[in-house]
């Protein structure tokens, strides 16, 4: 009955789902930079969601955010910033940890943590094209790997450490969740219910 956070990077941006099943991708600074809405995702079904932030043409300026669901464009906007300004900031860099399944400020009690599964969570330091997003949905593992800065497949867990397979060593620490390999899946996924994971070492997530 409350908002659930898929991920949060303090002082940068977060991804959250409403009780209705719709979702937001927004800046951490009270939406001053950007705030874009996605459609309702049905409960009990796996869905592939992706978000990109791209530079607009020089004569336009600013940035455009795109949201994709199951490989298809679901929303695109560059006019959502506070006071109806164009988005001039894009995605801000931050030296903060990445939190999966929780808003970082809610760590003590975790009242609105993600309750469900997360699989194949990835971050790039460049905006992917719609063709690349479609390839990801088709389970391609070779999309823009030179620009991939974090990749969590949740296939292995050692001493509560989740491995970042991007090569940047942004390994995560599991708190209160579990790694599950279901019968109907070819790989493992992270089952979260009042849990979080944060990068503890490695290169910056955004560059």
Backbone as CSV, one residue per row, in Angstrom:
resi,resn,N_x,N_y,N_z,CA_x,CA_y,CA_z,C_x,C_y,C_z
1,UNK,0.810,-1.205,0.000,0.000,0.000,0.000,0.845,1.257,0.000
2,UNK,2.116,1.158,-0.335,2.979,2.323,-0.342,3.953,2.219,-1.510
3,UNK,4.708,3.293,-1.745,5.705,3.279,-2.810,6.809,2.291,-2.480
4,UNK,7.330,1.621,-3.504,8.414,0.651,-3.345,9.571,1.057,-4.237
5,UNK,10.763,1.077,-3.678,11.940,1.555,-4.395,12.705,0.409,-5.036
6,UNK,12.848,0.474,-6.363,13.651,-0.507,-7.072,15.139,-0.250,-6.837
7,UNK,15.543,1.026,-6.956,16.922,1.381,-6.631,16.981,2.843,-6.237
8,UNK,18.089,3.219,-5.598,18.332,4.613,-5.222,19.834,4.865,-5.225
9,UNK,20.255,5.962,-5.844,21.618,6.475,-5.723,21.500,7.845,-5.080
10,UNK,21.826,7.964,-3.800,21.650,9.242,-3.106,22.325,10.394,-3.837
11,UNK,21.639,11.533,-3.859,22.119,12.755,-4.520,22.175,12.623,-6.034
12,UNK,21.577,11.570,-6.578,21.594,11.381,-8.033,20.176,11.100,-8.535
13,UNK,19.743,9.841,-8.514,18.420,9.500,-9.051,17.931,8.189,-8.455
14,UNK,16.616,7.921,-8.648,16.007,6.710,-8.105,14.881,6.247,-9.018
15,UNK,14.463,5.003,-8.783,13.405,4.352,-9.555,12.435,3.775,-8.546
16,UNK,11.162,4.193,-8.604,10.207,3.763,-7.590,8.871,3.401,-8.223
17,UNK,8.164,2.465,-7.585,6.868,1.994,-8.058,5.765,2.432,-7.103
18,UNK,4.645,2.896,-7.685,3.488,3.321,-6.910,2.628,2.116,-6.536
19,UNK,1.753,2.253,-5.538,0.834,1.154,-5.188,-0.005,0.695,-6.373
20,UNK,-0.262,1.604,-7.321,-1.062,1.247,-8.492,-0.320,0.361,-9.474
21,UNK,1.028,0.281,-9.347,1.836,-0.500,-10.274,2.585,0.343,-11.271
22,UNK,2.229,1.622,-11.416,3.002,2.525,-12.252,4.317,2.880,-11.578
23,UNK,5.241,3.478,-12.329,6.548,3.773,-11.746,7.053,5.135,-12.185
24,UNK,8.017,5.641,-11.408,8.678,6.909,-11.680,10.179,6.697,-11.763
25,UNK,10.822,7.429,-12.668,12.276,7.589,-12.655,12.501,9.062,-12.411
26,UNK,13.203,9.408,-11.351,13.303,10.820,-11.014,14.614,11.144,-10.315
27,UNK,14.929,12.456,-10.319,16.107,12.939,-9.618,15.872,12.894,-8.117
28,UNK,16.970,12.780,-7.374,16.895,12.718,-5.915,16.615,14.087,-5.296
29,UNK,16.786,15.195,-6.047,16.663,16.530,-5.450,15.241,17.069,-5.591
30,UNK,14.272,16.316,-5.057,12.857,16.720,-5.096,12.368,17.006,-6.514
31,UNK,12.842,16.209,-7.453,12.387,16.265,-8.847,12.842,17.523,-9.594
32,UNK,13.739,18.311,-9.041,14.113,19.562,-9.687,14.792,19.321,-11.031
33,UNK,15.514,18.235,-11.180,16.185,17.955,-12.446,15.261,17.257,-13.428
34,UNK,14.673,16.138,-13.013,13.769,15.415,-13.911,12.848,14.500,-13.129
35,UNK,11.745,14.138,-13.761,10.745,13.255,-13.166,9.863,12.757,-14.305
36,UNK,9.950,11.476,-14.624,9.193,10.920,-15.734,8.453,9.668,-15.263
37,UNK,7.230,9.491,-15.752,6.359,8.407,-15.296,6.317,7.257,-16.299
38,UNK,6.202,6.042,-15.758,6.030,4.857,-16.579,4.673,4.223,-16.361
39,UNK,4.290,3.268,-17.206,2.962,2.651,-17.119,2.864,1.632,-15.987
40,UNK,1.680,1.125,-15.776,1.440,0.110,-14.756,2.086,-1.208,-15.179
41,UNK,2.798,-1.839,-14.244,3.385,-3.164,-14.451,2.554,-4.165,-13.645
42,UNK,1.965,-5.171,-14.271,1.113,-6.115,-13.527,1.883,-6.848,-12.436
43,UNK,1.248,-7.069,-11.303,1.833,-7.857,-10.222,1.987,-9.307,-10.659
44,UNK,3.011,-9.955,-10.129,3.187,-11.378,-10.347,3.757,-11.754,-11.692
45,UNK,4.211,-10.770,-12.478,4.802,-11.049,-13.787,6.176,-10.387,-13.890
46,UNK,7.120,-11.099,-14.479,8.419,-10.488,-14.748,8.252,-9.448,-15.854
47,UNK,8.919,-8.325,-15.695,8.919,-7.275,-16.714,10.335,-6.733,-16.860
48,UNK,10.687,-6.357,-18.077,11.980,-5.737,-18.355,11.761,-4.232,-18.466
49,UNK,12.385,-3.465,-17.571,12.246,-2.004,-17.606,13.629,-1.389,-17.793
50,UNK,13.684,-0.293,-18.563,14.950,0.393,-18.832,14.679,1.887,-18.933
51,UNK,15.677,2.688,-18.590,15.570,4.145,-18.667,16.860,4.699,-19.250
52,UNK,16.732,5.700,-20.136,17.905,6.347,-20.731,17.755,7.861,-20.652
53,UNK,18.889,8.550,-20.573,18.930,10.008,-20.613,19.885,10.411,-21.735
54,UNK,19.363,11.153,-22.736,20.133,11.480,-23.938,20.236,12.985,-24.118
55,UNK,21.372,13.441,-24.666,21.537,14.843,-25.035,20.643,15.177,-26.212
56,UNK,19.954,16.309,-26.132,19.196,16.805,-27.275,20.137,17.462,-28.289
57,UNK,19.619,17.747,-29.463,20.403,18.437,-30.486,20.851,19.800,-29.967
58,UNK,21.977,20.301,-30.499,22.555,21.551,-30.003,21.583,22.723,-30.085
59,UNK,20.739,22.760,-31.131,19.828,23.892,-31.277,18.639,23.812,-30.321
60,UNK,18.468,22.651,-29.669,17.394,22.476,-28.687,17.951,22.592,-27.271
61,UNK,19.061,21.897,-27.007,19.680,21.897,-25.693,18.966,20.998,-24.711
62,UNK,19.588,20.782,-23.578,18.993,19.959,-22.543,19.068,18.472,-22.853
63,UNK,18.211,17.718,-22.188,18.231,16.261,-22.267,16.808,15.720,-22.428
64,UNK,16.726,14.491,-22.926,15.457,13.773,-23.030,15.578,12.433,-22.305
65,UNK,14.576,12.124,-21.490,14.516,10.833,-20.805,13.542,9.918,-21.531
66,UNK,13.919,8.663,-21.698,13.063,7.646,-22.308,12.893,6.481,-21.345
67,UNK,11.685,5.960,-21.269,11.394,4.763,-20.492,10.938,3.651,-21.420
68,UNK,11.435,2.451,-21.187,11.096,1.288,-22.007,10.548,0.183,-21.103
69,UNK,9.531,-0.515,-21.588,8.982,-1.675,-20.893,8.928,-2.829,-21.882
70,UNK,9.565,-3.932,-21.510,9.619,-5.128,-22.363,10.100,-4.792,-23.774
71,UNK,11.146,-3.963,-23.827,11.811,-3.660,-25.090,11.161,-2.580,-25.927
72,UNK,10.029,-2.025,-25.478,9.303,-1.029,-26.259,9.275,0.317,-25.526
73,UNK,9.369,1.415,-26.287,9.303,2.749,-25.707,7.938,2.963,-25.052
74,UNK,7.946,3.346,-23.775,6.706,3.553,-23.032,6.430,5.030,-22.759
75,UNK,7.489,5.845,-22.655,7.311,7.278,-22.440,8.607,7.990,-22.789
76,UNK,8.469,9.236,-23.261,9.622,10.066,-23.615,9.275,11.506,-23.279
77,UNK,10.188,12.213,-22.615,9.845,13.563,-22.180,11.102,14.385,-21.944
78,UNK,11.008,15.699,-22.222,12.081,16.624,-21.880,11.528,17.905,-21.267
79,UNK,10.244,17.878,-20.858,9.586,19.097,-20.382,8.996,18.941,-18.982
80,UNK,9.556,18.079,-18.176,8.942,17.792,-16.882,9.593,18.539,-15.739
81,UNK,10.670,19.257,-15.999,11.423,19.860,-14.912,10.601,20.911,-14.174
82,UNK,10.964,21.203,-12.929,10.240,22.181,-12.120,10.092,23.495,-12.866
83,UNK,8.938,24.140,-12.713,8.637,25.419,-13.355,8.632,25.315,-14.879
84,UNK,8.409,24.113,-15.408,8.264,23.875,-16.849,9.527,24.172,-17.648
85,UNK,10.690,24.175,-16.999,11.938,24.357,-17.727,12.317,23.061,-18.431
86,UNK,13.111,23.182,-19.496,13.686,21.979,-20.089,14.633,21.324,-19.091
87,UNK,14.826,20.030,-19.253,15.777,19.319,-18.408,17.191,19.712,-18.825
88,UNK,17.864,20.489,-18.010,19.199,20.975,-18.333,20.304,20.216,-17.612
89,UNK,19.943,19.367,-16.657,20.960,18.716,-15.830,21.249,17.283,-16.257
90,UNK,20.287,16.593,-16.853,20.485,15.187,-17.175,20.565,14.350,-15.910
91,UNK,21.372,13.311,-15.948,21.600,12.455,-14.783,22.870,12.923,-14.087
92,UNK,22.756,13.309,-12.851,23.913,13.814,-12.114,24.812,12.673,-11.651
93,UNK,26.123,12.926,-11.679,27.079,11.998,-11.093,27.016,12.110,-9.572
94,UNK,27.341,11.019,-8.902,27.370,11.039,-7.441,28.362,9.989,-6.967
95,UNK,29.013,10.272,-5.874,29.949,9.314,-5.290,29.294,8.402,-4.281
96,UNK,27.974,8.301,-4.332,27.217,7.536,-3.341,27.116,6.069,-3.726
97,UNK,26.817,5.241,-2.736,26.530,3.833,-2.993,25.223,3.691,-3.767
98,UNK,25.104,2.567,-4.460,23.860,2.162,-5.106,23.086,1.276,-4.134
99,UNK,21.817,1.588,-3.909,20.958,0.772,-3.055,19.897,0.112,-3.928
100,UNK,19.824,-1.195,-3.882,18.791,-1.931,-4.611,17.696,-2.339,-3.628
101,UNK,16.453,-2.021,-3.993,15.326,-2.475,-3.207,14.962,-1.598,-2.031
102,UNK,15.550,-0.389,-1.958,15.249,0.454,-0.805,15.669,1.886,-1.098
103,UNK,14.987,2.830,-0.475,15.427,4.220,-0.442,16.478,4.338,0.644
104,UNK,17.634,4.932,0.326,18.764,4.887,1.262,18.404,5.477,2.622
105,UNK,17.537,6.494,2.657,17.207,7.137,3.922,16.323,6.278,4.813
106,UNK,15.805,5.161,4.269,14.919,4.294,5.042,15.626,3.049,5.543
107,UNK,16.950,3.074,5.554,17.688,1.888,5.983,17.321,1.392,7.372
108,UNK,17.157,2.271,8.374,16.915,1.728,9.722,15.684,0.838,9.834
109,UNK,14.561,1.265,9.240,13.342,0.478,9.380,12.867,-0.179,8.109
110,UNK,13.378,0.265,6.950,13.008,-0.297,5.649,11.496,-0.376,5.440
111,UNK,10.736,0.704,5.685,9.277,0.587,5.597,8.743,0.401,4.187
112,UNK,9.460,0.877,3.182,8.948,0.823,1.812,9.886,0.049,0.891
113,UNK,10.528,-0.958,1.420,11.485,-1.722,0.617,10.775,-2.511,-0.475
114,UNK,11.538,-2.866,-1.498,11.033,-3.681,-2.597,10.623,-5.040,-2.065
115,UNK,9.455,-5.516,-2.471,8.992,-6.842,-2.079,8.771,-7.641,-3.354
116,UNK,9.784,-8.397,-3.757,9.704,-9.131,-5.008,11.083,-9.540,-5.471
117,UNK,11.235,-9.730,-6.769,12.504,-10.186,-7.328,13.130,-9.150,-8.244
118,UNK,14.453,-9.173,-8.334,15.221,-8.330,-9.257,16.254,-9.222,-9.934
119,UNK,16.389,-9.065,-11.241,17.363,-9.873,-11.974,18.027,-9.015,-13.043
120,UNK,19.282,-9.338,-13.370,20.018,-8.664,-14.451,19.929,-7.147,-14.348
121,UNK,20.350,-6.616,-13.222,20.351,-5.164,-13.013,21.660,-4.594,-13.556
122,UNK,21.559,-3.601,-14.472,22.748,-3.078,-15.140,22.698,-1.561,-15.231
123,UNK,23.875,-0.937,-15.188,24.012,0.508,-15.383,25.109,0.764,-16.394
124,UNK,24.800,1.620,-17.382,25.779,2.068,-18.372,26.102,3.539,-18.134
125,UNK,27.265,3.986,-18.629,27.588,5.406,-18.531,27.341,6.121,-19.854
126,UNK,26.483,5.551,-20.676,26.045,6.172,-21.920,24.592,5.785,-22.164
127,UNK,23.871,6.591,-22.933,22.476,6.272,-23.239,22.412,5.218,-24.343
128,UNK,21.716,4.134,-24.101,21.546,3.097,-25.106,20.480,3.511,-26.119
129,UNK,20.580,2.963,-27.320,19.581,3.225,-28.359,18.373,2.312,-28.152
130,UNK,17.288,2.619,-28.838,16.104,1.772,-28.742,16.398,0.372,-29.259
131,UNK,17.262,0.264,-30.264,17.643,-1.053,-30.785,18.421,-1.847,-29.744
132,UNK,19.283,-1.168,-29.004,20.038,-1.856,-27.959,19.134,-2.285,-26.811
133,UNK,18.160,-1.448,-26.463,17.200,-1.825,-25.419,16.414,-3.067,-25.845
134,UNK,15.996,-3.102,-27.111,15.267,-4.270,-27.623,16.132,-5.516,-27.564
135,UNK,17.432,-5.362,-27.855,18.350,-6.503,-27.788,18.497,-7.002,-26.358
136,UNK,18.525,-6.085,-25.391,18.581,-6.494,-23.989,17.345,-7.299,-23.609
137,UNK,16.195,-6.842,-24.056,14.962,-7.569,-23.767,14.996,-8.969,-24.376
138,UNK,15.669,-9.111,-25.519,15.829,-10.417,-26.163,16.962,-11.218,-25.549
139,UNK,17.485,-10.740,-24.388,18.479,-11.446,-23.571,19.869,-11.444,-24.179
140,UNK,20.179,-10.430,-25.000,21.547,-10.289,-25.475,22.449,-9.889,-24.312
141,UNK,23.637,-10.490,-24.250,24.582,-10.198,-23.176,25.775,-9.391,-23.678
142,UNK,25.690,-8.874,-24.910,26.846,-8.204,-25.511,26.585,-6.728,-25.823
143,UNK,25.530,-6.147,-25.256,25.156,-4.773,-25.585,26.086,-3.771,-24.889
144,UNK,26.828,-2.989,-25.680,27.631,-1.859,-25.187,28.421,-2.191,-23.927
145,UNK,29.099,-3.322,-23.922,29.801,-3.738,-22.713,30.964,-2.805,-22.372
146,UNK,31.523,-2.094,-23.336,32.597,-1.149,-23.045,32.111,0.015,-22.183
147,UNK,30.799,0.279,-22.195,30.237,1.383,-21.412,29.475,0.887,-20.184
148,UNK,29.500,-0.411,-19.947,28.795,-0.998,-18.807,29.624,-0.795,-17.539
149,UNK,29.036,-0.186,-16.503,29.786,0.102,-15.285,29.309,-0.699,-14.081
150,UNK,28.172,-1.357,-14.183,27.701,-2.227,-13.108,26.765,-3.268,-13.694
151,UNK,26.935,-4.524,-13.279,26.106,-5.620,-13.788,25.933,-6.664,-12.686
152,UNK,24.693,-6.842,-12.258,24.395,-7.807,-11.205,23.472,-8.881,-11.756
153,UNK,24.023,-10.069,-11.954,23.234,-11.201,-12.442,22.697,-12.046,-11.298
154,UNK,23.258,-11.870,-10.095,22.813,-12.582,-8.900,22.969,-14.090,-9.032
155,UNK,23.986,-14.509,-9.793,24.216,-15.941,-9.985,25.022,-16.559,-8.849
156,UNK,25.831,-15.759,-8.167,26.661,-16.287,-7.089,26.598,-15.367,-5.886
157,UNK,26.755,-15.943,-4.714,26.766,-15.193,-3.464,27.790,-15.833,-2.542
158,UNK,28.804,-15.061,-2.152,29.844,-15.554,-1.254,30.001,-14.572,-0.109
159,UNK,29.778,-15.051,1.112,29.887,-14.188,2.295,29.034,-12.931,2.138
160,UNK,27.833,-13.107,1.617,26.870,-12.014,1.424,27.332,-10.964,0.426
161,UNK,28.306,-11.284,-0.423,28.789,-10.359,-1.447,28.233,-10.793,-2.808
162,UNK,27.577,-9.846,-3.493,27.055,-10.078,-4.835,28.052,-9.503,-5.835
163,UNK,28.485,-10.312,-6.784,29.553,-9.928,-7.704,29.025,-9.022,-8.814
164,UNK,29.777,-7.950,-9.080,29.557,-7.101,-10.249,30.350,-7.710,-11.399
165,UNK,29.655,-8.215,-12.418,30.318,-8.900,-13.529,30.668,-7.964,-14.681
166,UNK,30.555,-6.639,-14.466,30.935,-5.688,-15.516,32.441,-5.545,-15.645
167,UNK,33.197,-5.974,-14.616,34.639,-5.791,-14.603,35.088,-4.577,-13.816
168,UNK,34.143,-3.782,-13.296,34.479,-2.573,-12.546,34.495,-2.778,-11.034
169,UNK,34.203,-3.997,-10.599,34.314,-4.372,-9.196,33.422,-3.548,-8.265
170,UNK,32.248,-3.169,-8.739,31.261,-2.537,-7.879,30.435,-3.621,-7.174
171,UNK,31.127,-4.435,-6.403,30.477,-5.564,-5.757,29.490,-5.085,-4.697
172,UNK,28.422,-5.859,-4.490,27.360,-5.465,-3.574,27.341,-6.318,-2.323
173,UNK,26.755,-5.768,-1.280,26.571,-6.477,-0.014,25.083,-6.746,0.189
174,UNK,24.735,-8.003,0.390,23.336,-8.393,0.566,22.940,-8.251,2.032
175,UNK,21.803,-7.607,2.271,21.303,-7.423,3.624,19.855,-7.906,3.685
176,UNK,19.616,-9.019,4.311,18.264,-9.462,4.592,17.519,-10.132,3.456
177,UNK,18.136,-10.312,2.302,17.466,-10.959,1.180,18.029,-12.344,0.944
178,UNK,17.743,-12.907,-0.227,18.277,-14.221,-0.572,18.355,-14.355,-2.083
179,UNK,19.255,-15.214,-2.528,19.399,-15.529,-3.947,18.595,-16.791,-4.223
180,UNK,17.714,-16.724,-5.230,16.814,-17.838,-5.534,17.041,-18.296,-6.973
181,UNK,17.011,-19.585,-7.198,17.069,-20.151,-8.545,15.775,-20.921,-8.769
182,UNK,14.764,-20.269,-9.344,13.459,-20.929,-9.472,13.442,-22.001,-10.556
183,UNK,12.482,-22.896,-10.472,12.362,-23.984,-11.425,12.129,-23.452,-12.841
184,UNK,11.372,-22.355,-12.973,11.000,-21.871,-14.297,11.957,-20.814,-14.843
185,UNK,13.149,-20.729,-14.293,14.115,-19.737,-14.754,15.446,-20.410,-15.036
186,UNK,16.153,-19.866,-16.028,17.458,-20.407,-16.358,18.568,-19.878,-15.480
187,UNK,18.279,-18.907,-14.630,19.303,-18.331,-13.771,18.730,-17.853,-12.457
188,UNK,19.611,-17.412,-11.590,19.196,-16.962,-10.273,18.724,-15.515,-10.317
189,UNK,17.995,-15.113,-9.279,17.622,-13.711,-9.142,17.628,-13.348,-7.665
190,UNK,17.606,-12.057,-7.403,17.635,-11.558,-6.042,16.215,-11.398,-5.535
191,UNK,15.893,-12.094,-4.460,14.579,-11.966,-3.838,14.695,-10.971,-2.696
192,UNK,13.964,-9.870,-2.806,14.074,-8.799,-1.829,12.766,-8.606,-1.081
193,UNK,12.857,-8.530,0.211,11.732,-8.152,1.047,12.331,-7.481,2.276
194,UNK,12.314,-6.151,2.274,12.977,-5.379,3.306,14.478,-5.669,3.308
195,UNK,15.101,-5.418,2.165,16.503,-5.745,1.985,17.183,-4.669,1.151
196,UNK,18.484,-4.709,1.077,19.213,-3.785,0.229,20.546,-4.385,-0.157
197,UNK,21.124,-3.849,-1.210,22.495,-4.172,-1.559,23.181,-2.878,-1.948
198,UNK,24.437,-2.717,-1.599,25.152,-1.483,-1.926,26.525,-1.809,-2.461
199,UNK,27.018,-0.956,-3.394,28.357,-1.202,-3.887,29.356,-0.795,-2.822
200,UNK,30.343,-1.641,-2.597,31.306,-1.417,-1.523,32.687,-1.056,-2.034
201,UNK,32.975,-1.374,-3.275,34.294,-1.071,-3.836,34.092,-0.737,-5.302
202,UNK,35.181,-0.403,-5.995,35.136,-0.324,-7.441,35.030,1.073,-8.003
203,UNK,34.815,1.134,-9.310,34.795,2.359,-10.057,33.455,3.079,-9.909
204,UNK,33.391,4.381,-10.263,32.124,5.106,-10.167,31.052,4.482,-11.040
205,UNK,29.803,4.535,-10.559,28.690,3.982,-11.320,28.293,4.865,-12.474
206,UNK,28.519,6.190,-12.354,28.233,7.112,-13.444,29.485,7.918,-13.722
207,UNK,29.757,8.179,-14.979,30.991,8.855,-15.365,30.687,9.902,-16.426
